[in-house]
CSV table of C-alpha atoms (C1' of nucleotides) in Angstrom, one decimal:
chain,number,residue,atom,x,y,z
A,27,MET,CA,107.1,133.3,81.1
A,28,SER,CA,110.2,131.6,79.8
A,29,SER,CA,111.8,131.9,83.3
A,30,ASP,CA,109.5,129.3,84.6
A,31,ALA,CA,110.8,126.0,85.7
A,32,PRO,CA,110.4,123.1,83.2
A,33,GLY,CA,107.4,121.0,84.0
A,34,PHE,CA,109.4,117.9,84.9
A,35,GLU,CA,111.0,119.6,87.9
A,36,LEU,CA,107.8,119.7,89.9
A,37,PRO,CA,107.3,116.0,90.2
A,38,LEU,CA,111.0,115.5,90.9
A,39,ARG,CA,111.0,117.9,93.7
A,40,LEU,CA,107.8,116.6,95.2
A,41,PHE,CA,109.2,113.1,95.3
A,42,LEU,CA,112.6,114.2,96.5
A,43,GLY,CA,110.9,116.0,99.4
A,44,PHE,CA,108.9,112.9,100.2
A,45,ARG,CA,112.0,110.8,100.1
A,46,VAL,CA,114.1,113.1,102.2
A,47,LEU,CA,111.5,113.2,104.9
A,48,ILE,CA,111.0,109.4,104.9
A,49,ASP,CA,114.8,108.8,104.9
A,50,ASP,CA,115.3,111.2,107.8
A,51,LEU,CA,112.4,109.6,109.7
A,52,HIS,CA,113.9,106.2,109.4
A,53,ALA,CA,117.4,107.3,110.2
A,54,GLU,CA,116.1,108.7,113.5
A,55,LEU,CA,113.8,105.7,114.0
A,56,ALA,CA,116.8,103.4,113.7
A,57,ARG,CA,118.7,105.6,116.3
A,58,GLN,CA,115.7,105.2,118.6
A,59,GLY,CA,115.6,101.4,118.6
A,60,HIS,CA,113.7,100.6,115.4
A,61,PRO,CA,116.3,99.8,112.8
A,62,ASP,CA,114.4,97.2,110.9
A,63,VAL,CA,111.3,99.2,110.1
A,64,ARG,CA,111.0,100.0,106.4
A,65,PRO,CA,109.2,103.1,104.8
A,66,MET,CA,106.1,101.1,103.9
A,67,HIS,CA,105.7,99.7,107.4
A,68,GLY,CA,104.9,103.2,108.8
A,69,PHE,CA,102.0,103.4,106.5
A,70,VAL,CA,100.8,100.0,107.5
A,71,PHE,CA,100.9,100.9,111.2
A,72,GLN,CA,99.0,104.1,110.5
A,73,ALA,CA,96.4,102.1,108.6
A,74,ILE,CA,96.0,99.6,111.4
A,75,GLY,CA,95.6,102.2,114.0
A,76,ALA,CA,95.3,101.6,117.8
A,77,GLU,CA,92.1,99.6,117.5
A,78,GLY,CA,93.4,97.0,115.1
A,79,THR,CA,91.8,95.6,111.9
A,80,THR,CA,91.7,92.5,109.7
A,81,ALA,CA,93.9,91.7,106.8
A,82,ALA,CA,91.1,92.1,104.3
A,83,GLU,CA,90.2,95.6,105.6
A,84,LEU,CA,93.8,96.6,105.8
A,85,GLY,CA,94.2,95.7,102.1
A,86,ARG,CA,91.2,97.9,101.3
A,87,ARG,CA,92.6,100.8,103.2
A,88,LEU,CA,96.0,100.6,101.6
A,89,GLY,CA,94.7,99.9,98.1
A,90,ILE,CA,96.3,96.5,97.8
A,91,SER,CA,94.9,92.9,97.7
A,92,LYS,CA,94.1,91.1,100.9
A,93,GLN,CA,96.7,88.6,100.1
A,94,ALA,CA,99.4,91.2,99.8
A,95,ALA,CA,98.2,92.7,103.1
A,96,GLY,CA,98.4,89.3,104.7
A,97,LYS,CA,102.0,88.9,103.6
A,98,THR,CA,102.9,92.2,105.0
A,99,VAL,CA,101.2,91.3,108.3
A,100,ASP,CA,103.2,88.1,108.3
A,101,ALA,CA,106.4,90.0,108.0
A,102,LEU,CA,105.6,92.6,110.7
A,103,GLU,CA,104.4,89.8,113.0
A,104,ARG,CA,107.8,88.1,112.6
A,105,LEU,CA,109.5,91.4,113.5
A,106,GLY,CA,107.3,91.7,116.7
A,107,TYR,CA,105.3,94.8,115.7
A,108,LEU,CA,102.0,93.1,115.1
A,109,ARG,CA,100.0,90.3,116.7
A,110,ARG,CA,97.1,88.3,115.3
A,111,GLU,CA,94.2,87.6,117.6
A,112,ALA,CA,91.1,85.5,117.0
A,113,ASP,CA,87.9,87.5,117.0
A,114,PRO,CA,85.5,86.1,119.6
A,115,GLY,CA,82.4,87.3,117.7
A,116,ASP,CA,83.5,86.1,114.2
A,117,ALA,CA,85.5,82.9,113.8
A,118,ARG,CA,86.6,83.8,110.3
A,119,ARG,CA,88.2,87.1,111.3
A,120,LYS,CA,91.6,87.5,112.9
A,121,VAL,CA,92.2,90.9,114.2
A,122,VAL,CA,95.6,92.4,113.7
A,123,ARG,CA,96.8,94.6,116.5
A,124,LEU,CA,99.9,96.6,117.2
A,125,THR,CA,102.1,95.2,119.9
A,126,GLU,CA,103.7,97.4,122.6
A,127,ARG,CA,106.6,97.7,120.2
A,128,GLY,CA,104.4,98.7,117.3
A,129,LEU,CA,102.7,101.4,119.3
A,130,ASP,CA,106.0,102.7,120.4
A,131,CYS,CA,107.2,102.9,116.8
A,132,LEU,CA,104.0,104.6,115.8
A,133,ALA,CA,104.3,107.2,118.6
A,134,ARG,CA,107.9,107.9,117.8
A,135,SER,CA,107.1,108.3,114.1
A,136,ALA,CA,104.5,110.9,114.9
A,137,ARG,CA,106.9,112.9,117.1
A,138,ILE,CA,109.8,112.7,114.6
A,139,PHE,CA,107.5,113.8,111.7
A,140,ASP,CA,106.6,116.8,113.8
A,141,GLU,CA,110.2,117.6,114.4
A,142,LEU,CA,111.1,117.3,110.8
A,143,ARG,CA,108.2,119.6,109.9
A,144,ALA,CA,109.5,122.1,112.5
A,145,ARG,CA,112.9,121.9,110.8
A,146,TRP,CA,111.4,122.7,107.4
A,147,ALA,CA,109.6,125.6,109.1
A,148,GLU,CA,112.9,127.0,110.3
A,149,VAL,CA,114.3,126.9,106.8
A,150,LEU,CA,111.2,128.2,104.9
A,151,GLY,CA,109.4,130.2,107.6
A,152,ALA,CA,106.3,128.9,109.3
A,153,ASP,CA,104.0,130.9,107.1
A,154,ARG,CA,105.6,129.7,103.9
A,155,LEU,CA,105.4,126.1,105.0
A,156,ARG,CA,101.7,126.5,105.9
A,157,ALA,CA,101.2,128.0,102.4
A,158,LEU,CA,103.0,125.1,100.8
A,159,GLU,CA,100.8,122.6,102.6
A,160,ALA,CA,97.7,124.5,101.8
A,161,ASP,CA,98.7,124.6,98.1
A,162,LEU,CA,99.4,120.9,98.1
A,163,ARG,CA,96.0,120.2,99.6
A,164,ARG,CA,94.4,122.1,96.7
A,165,VAL,CA,96.0,120.0,94.0
A,166,THR,CA,96.0,116.6,95.6
A,167,PRO,CA,93.0,114.3,95.9
A,168,ALA,CA,91.5,113.4,99.2
A,169,GLU,CA,92.2,109.7,98.5
A,170,ALA,CA,94.0,107.7,101.1
A,171,PHE,CA,97.6,106.8,100.6
A,172,ARG,CA,97.9,103.8,98.3
A,173,LEU,CA,100.6,101.3,99.1
A,174,ASP,CA,101.0,99.7,95.7
A,175,ILE,CA,104.1,101.7,95.0
A,176,PRO,CA,106.2,98.9,93.5
A,177,GLY,CA,103.6,97.6,91.2
A,178,TRP,CA,102.4,101.1,90.3
A,179,PHE,CA,105.9,102.5,89.5
A,180,GLY,CA,107.3,99.6,87.6
A,181,GLY,CA,104.5,97.2,87.3
A,182,PRO,CA,102.6,95.7,84.3
B,18,MET,CA,101.1,126.8,117.1
B,19,SER,CA,98.6,124.0,117.7
B,20,SER,CA,96.7,124.8,114.5
B,21,ASP,CA,99.6,123.5,112.5
B,22,ALA,CA,99.1,120.4,110.4
B,23,PRO,CA,100.5,117.2,111.9
B,24,GLY,CA,103.9,116.4,110.7
B,25,PHE,CA,102.8,113.3,108.8
B,26,GLU,CA,100.6,115.2,106.4
B,27,LEU,CA,103.6,116.8,104.7
B,28,PRO,CA,105.2,113.7,103.2
B,29,LEU,CA,101.7,112.3,102.3
B,30,ARG,CA,100.9,115.4,100.3
B,31,LEU,CA,104.2,115.5,98.7
B,32,PHE,CA,103.9,111.9,97.5
B,33,LEU,CA,100.3,112.4,96.5
B,34,GLY,CA,101.3,115.4,94.4
B,35,PHE,CA,104.0,113.4,92.7
B,36,ARG,CA,101.6,110.5,92.1
B,37,VAL,CA,98.9,112.7,90.7
B,38,LEU,CA,101.3,114.3,88.2
B,39,ILE,CA,102.8,111.0,87.1
B,40,ASP,CA,99.4,109.4,86.8
B,41,ASP,CA,98.1,112.3,84.7
B,42,LEU,CA,101.2,112.2,82.6
B,43,HIS,CA,100.7,108.5,81.8
B,44,ALA,CA,97.0,108.8,81.2
B,45,GLU,CA,97.8,111.4,78.6
B,46,LEU,CA,100.7,109.5,77.2
B,47,ALA,CA,98.5,106.5,76.8
B,48,ARG,CA,96.1,108.6,74.8
B,49,GLN,CA,98.9,109.8,72.6
B,50,GLY,CA,100.0,106.4,71.5
B,51,HIS,CA,102.2,105.3,74.4
B,52,PRO,CA,100.0,103.1,76.6
B,53,ASP,CA,102.7,100.7,77.7
B,54,VAL,CA,105.2,103.1,79.2
B,55,ARG,CA,105.4,102.9,83.0
B,56,PRO,CA,106.3,105.7,85.4
B,57,MET,CA,109.9,104.5,85.8
B,58,HIS,CA,110.5,104.4,82.1
B,59,GLY,CA,110.2,108.2,81.8
B,60,PHE,CA,113.1,108.6,84.2
B,61,VAL,CA,115.1,106.1,82.3
B,62,PHE,CA,114.6,108.0,79.0
B,63,GLN,CA,115.6,111.2,80.8
B,64,ALA,CA,118.7,109.5,82.1
B,65,ILE,CA,119.7,108.2,78.7
B,66,GLY,CA,119.2,111.4,76.9
B,67,ALA,CA,119.5,112.1,73.2
B,68,GLU,CA,123.1,111.0,73.0
B,69,GLY,CA,122.7,107.6,74.5
B,70,THR,CA,124.8,105.8,77.2
B,71,THR,CA,125.9,102.4,78.3
B,72,ALA,CA,124.0,100.2,80.8
B,73,ALA,CA,126.7,100.7,83.4
B,74,GLU,CA,126.6,104.4,83.2
B,75,LEU,CA,122.8,104.4,83.2
B,76,GLY,CA,123.0,102.4,86.5
B,77,ARG,CA,125.2,105.0,88.0
B,78,ARG,CA,123.0,107.8,87.0
B,79,LEU,CA,119.9,106.2,88.4
B,80,GLY,CA,121.5,104.9,91.5
B,81,ILE,CA,120.9,101.2,90.7
B,82,SER,CA,123.2,98.4,89.8
B,83,LYS,CA,124.4,97.9,86.2
B,84,GLN,CA,122.6,94.6,86.2
B,85,ALA,CA,119.3,96.2,87.1
B,86,ALA,CA,119.9,98.8,84.5
B,87,GLY,CA,120.6,96.1,81.9
B,88,LYS,CA,117.3,94.4,82.7
B,89,THR,CA,115.4,97.6,82.3
B,90,VAL,CA,117.1,98.2,79.0
B,91,ASP,CA,116.1,94.8,77.9
B,92,ALA,CA,112.5,95.5,78.6
B,93,LEU,CA,112.5,98.9,76.9
B,94,GLU,CA,114.3,97.4,73.9
B,95,ARG,CA,111.5,94.8,73.6
B,96,LEU,CA,109.0,97.6,73.6
B,97,GLY,CA,110.8,99.3,70.8
B,98,TYR,CA,111.9,102.4,72.7
B,99,LEU,CA,115.6,101.7,72.9
B,100,ARG,CA,118.2,100.1,70.7
B,101,ARG,CA,121.6,98.7,71.6
B,102,GLU,CA,124.5,99.6,69.3
B,103,ALA,CA,128.1,98.3,69.4
B,104,ASP,CA,130.6,101.1,70.2
B,105,PRO,CA,133.2,101.3,67.4
B,106,GLY,CA,135.8,102.7,69.7
B,107,ASP,CA,135.4,100.2,72.6
B,108,ALA,CA,134.4,96.6,72.0
B,109,ARG,CA,133.2,96.1,75.5
B,110,ARG,CA,130.7,98.9,75.4
B,111,LYS,CA,127.2,98.8,73.9
B,112,VAL,CA,125.6,102.1,73.5
B,113,VAL,CA,122.0,102.4,74.4
B,114,ARG,CA,120.1,104.9,72.3
B,115,LEU,CA,116.5,106.1,72.1
B,116,THR,CA,114.7,105.0,69.0
B,117,GLU,CA,112.4,107.3,67.0
B,118,ARG,CA,109.6,106.1,69.2
B,119,GLY,CA,111.6,106.7,72.4
B,120,LEU,CA,112.4,110.2,71.3
B,121,ASP,CA,108.8,110.8,70.5
B,122,CYS,CA,107.8,109.6,74.0
B,123,LEU,CA,110.4,111.8,75.6
B,124,ALA,CA,109.3,114.9,73.7
B,125,ARG,CA,105.6,114.3,74.5
B,126,SER,CA,106.4,113.8,78.2
B,127,ALA,CA,108.1,117.1,78.3
B,128,ARG,CA,105.2,118.9,76.7
B,129,ILE,CA,102.6,117.1,78.9
B,130,PHE,CA,104.6,118.0,82.1
B,131,ASP,CA,104.6,121.6,81.0
B,132,GLU,CA,100.8,121.5,80.5
B,133,LEU,CA,100.3,119.8,83.9
B,134,ARG,CA,102.4,122.5,85.5
B,135,ALA,CA,100.3,125.2,83.8
B,136,ARG,CA,97.2,123.6,85.2
B,137,TRP,CA,98.6,123.8,88.7
B,138,ALA,CA,99.5,127.4,88.0
B,139,GLU,CA,95.8,128.1,87.1
B,140,VAL,CA,94.7,126.6,90.4
B,141,LEU,CA,97.3,128.1,92.6
B,142,GLY,CA,98.4,131.1,90.8
B,143,ALA,CA,101.7,131.4,88.9
B,144,ASP,CA,103.4,133.1,91.8
B,145,ARG,CA,102.3,130.6,94.4
B,146,LEU,CA,103.5,127.8,92.2
B,147,ARG,CA,106.9,129.4,91.7
B,148,ALA,CA,107.1,129.9,95.4
B,149,LEU,CA,106.3,126.3,96.0
B,150,GLU,CA,109.0,125.2,93.6
B,151,ALA,CA,111.5,127.5,95.2
B,152,ASP,CA,110.7,126.3,98.7
B,153,LEU,CA,111.0,122.7,97.6
B,154,ARG,CA,114.4,123.4,96.1
B,155,ARG,CA,115.6,124.8,99.5
B,156,VAL,CA,114.6,121.6,101.4
B,157,THR,CA,115.6,119.0,98.8
B,158,PRO,CA,119.1,117.8,98.0
B,159,ALA,CA,120.7,118.4,94.7
B,160,GLU,CA,121.1,114.6,94.2
B,161,ALA,CA,119.8,113.0,91.1
B,162,PHE,CA,116.6,111.0,91.0
B,163,ARG,CA,117.2,107.5,92.3
B,164,LEU,CA,115.3,104.7,90.7
B,165,ASP,CA,115.5,102.2,93.5
B,166,ILE,CA,112.0,102.9,94.7
B,167,PRO,CA,110.8,99.3,95.1
B,168,GLY,CA,113.8,98.3,97.1
B,169,TRP,CA,114.0,101.5,99.0
B,170,PHE,CA,110.3,101.5,100.0
B,171,GLY,CA,109.8,97.9,100.9
B,172,GLY,CA,113.4,96.8,100.8
B,173,PRO,CA,115.4,94.2,102.8
C,29,DA,C1',64.7,77.0,109.1
C,30,DC,C1',67.3,75.9,105.3
C,31,DT,C1',69.7,77.1,101.2
C,32,DA,C1',72.4,80.6,98.5
C,33,DT,C1',75.6,84.3,98.5
C,34,DT,C1',79.2,86.7,100.5
C,35,DT,C1',83.3,87.3,103.3
C,36,DC,C1',87.6,85.9,105.6
C,37,DG,C1',92.1,83.9,105.6
C,38,DA,C1',95.5,80.9,103.6
C,39,DC,C1',98.0,78.5,99.8
C,40,DA,C1',100.0,78.4,95.3
C,41,DA,C1',101.7,80.1,91.0
C,42,DC,C1',103.4,84.0,88.6
C,43,DC,C1',105.5,88.5,87.3
C,44,DA,C1',108.3,92.8,88.1
C,45,DC,C1',112.1,94.9,90.3
C,46,DG,C1',116.2,95.1,92.9
C,47,DT,C1',120.4,92.8,94.9
C,48,DT,C1',125.0,90.2,95.1
C,49,DG,C1',128.3,87.1,92.9
C,50,DT,C1',130.7,85.3,89.0
C,51,DC,C1',132.5,85.1,84.4
C,52,DG,C1',135.1,86.1,79.9
C,53,DA,C1',136.4,89.8,77.0
C,54,DT,C1',138.5,94.2,76.5
C,55,DT,C1',140.8,98.4,77.8
C,56,DC,C1',143.5,101.1,80.7
C,57,DT,C1',147.6,101.7,83.6
C,58,DA,C1',151.8,101.1,86.1
D,2,DT,C1',154.1,93.7,79.0
D,3,DA,C1',151.7,92.3,83.1
D,4,DG,C1',148.1,93.6,86.5
D,5,DA,C1',144.1,96.2,87.6
D,6,DA,C1',139.7,98.0,86.4
D,7,DT,C1',135.5,98.1,83.4
D,8,DC,C1',131.7,96.3,80.5
D,9,DG,C1',128.0,93.2,79.7
D,10,DA,C1',125.7,88.9,80.5
D,11,DC,C1',124.1,84.9,83.3
D,12,DA,C1',122.5,82.9,87.6
D,13,DA,C1',120.5,82.7,92.2
D,14,DC,C1',117.9,85.0,95.5
D,15,DG,C1',114.6,88.1,98.2
D,16,DT,C1',110.8,91.3,98.3
D,17,DG,C1',106.4,93.2,96.8
D,18,DG,C1',102.2,92.7,94.4
D,19,DT,C1',98.7,90.1,91.5
D,20,DT,C1',95.3,86.5,90.2
D,21,DG,C1',93.1,82.1,91.1
D,22,DT,C1',91.4,78.6,94.2
D,23,DC,C1',89.9,76.7,98.4
D,24,DG,C1',87.4,75.5,102.8
D,25,DA,C1',85.2,77.6,106.8
D,26,DA,C1',82.1,80.7,108.8
D,27,DA,C1',78.6,84.5,108.7
D,28,DT,C1',74.8,86.7,106.4
D,29,DA,C1',70.8,87.2,103.4
D,30,DG,C1',66.7,85.5,101.2
D,31,DT,C1',62.9,82.5,100.3
DNA sequence: ACTATTTCGACAACCACGTTGTCGATTCTA
DNA sequence: TAGAATCGACAACGTGGTTGTCGAAATAGT
């Protein structure tokens, strides 16, 4: 059908939707006492989880090198969201854990994402939104989120 | 409803959808003789268009500084996709134009995007895909695509 | 048990991308 | 005509990611 949207609109809208949600999340996060958290940090918190991990494992989960993961941990540690602790059972490992502040940010993010989703549900209708999510699940891989955006987008 | 997806899944799926489409596009583009084009370059070509523009105007269209736009133009010029021409009517301006190769890449991108959309239509059904696009249009702003992804995502 | 391989974390060098600041040259405007 | 705004280029800087190397510590194998 010639009335169909041009193919390039689809990726544009998908990214715009992603960006709007993330921007809204961080605007609200800033209002709630976390003004210095960046979009990528949320994914890092999610990958660390409540139990904590090591830098090397974090790199694997996020699809980046352990060195890059280490740098990110450095930054978040300086901001007070993460803490490195020595592993009693393995002298090589240093377990990265979320601090009180990190856990607070993670919990607030989850709540705000739910609120943003509810707002979309108001606009689109709950059934349409569920259908949208279901459709997206069918065309996207099960892979984890990869954090190599900068290199992926512009990289060599 | 407690059976609803958690709010954080929506942005993840949106980005994953974007990434899958862009990755597939560039895999096919590489097969068709454009292996060195990066995801961001496609948006640059689109912003330049067939008539050409200046670096400053390009920066405005992409939401980045004119200096950043100038750097990108440098890179694409080295790759043979762009050409700088002096403007006869304004000695300050240098018009950036797509070369033969740039136009070829732009045309192939459009065709590949249409094919990828058709593939999604096979999976989801043409009506569901149109509904998905329509829903996305209702929740995304009319703004143009902004190319400041690296800075936006990891930024200062 | 002792050696060989693997893994972890850190350091360094490097590249890509974006930013602000500055500059001379040119064009527009008051 | 004089002053303000624009264009393009250069420099300095910060961030993010990558590869390569290294010593220390754990694990596997003979």
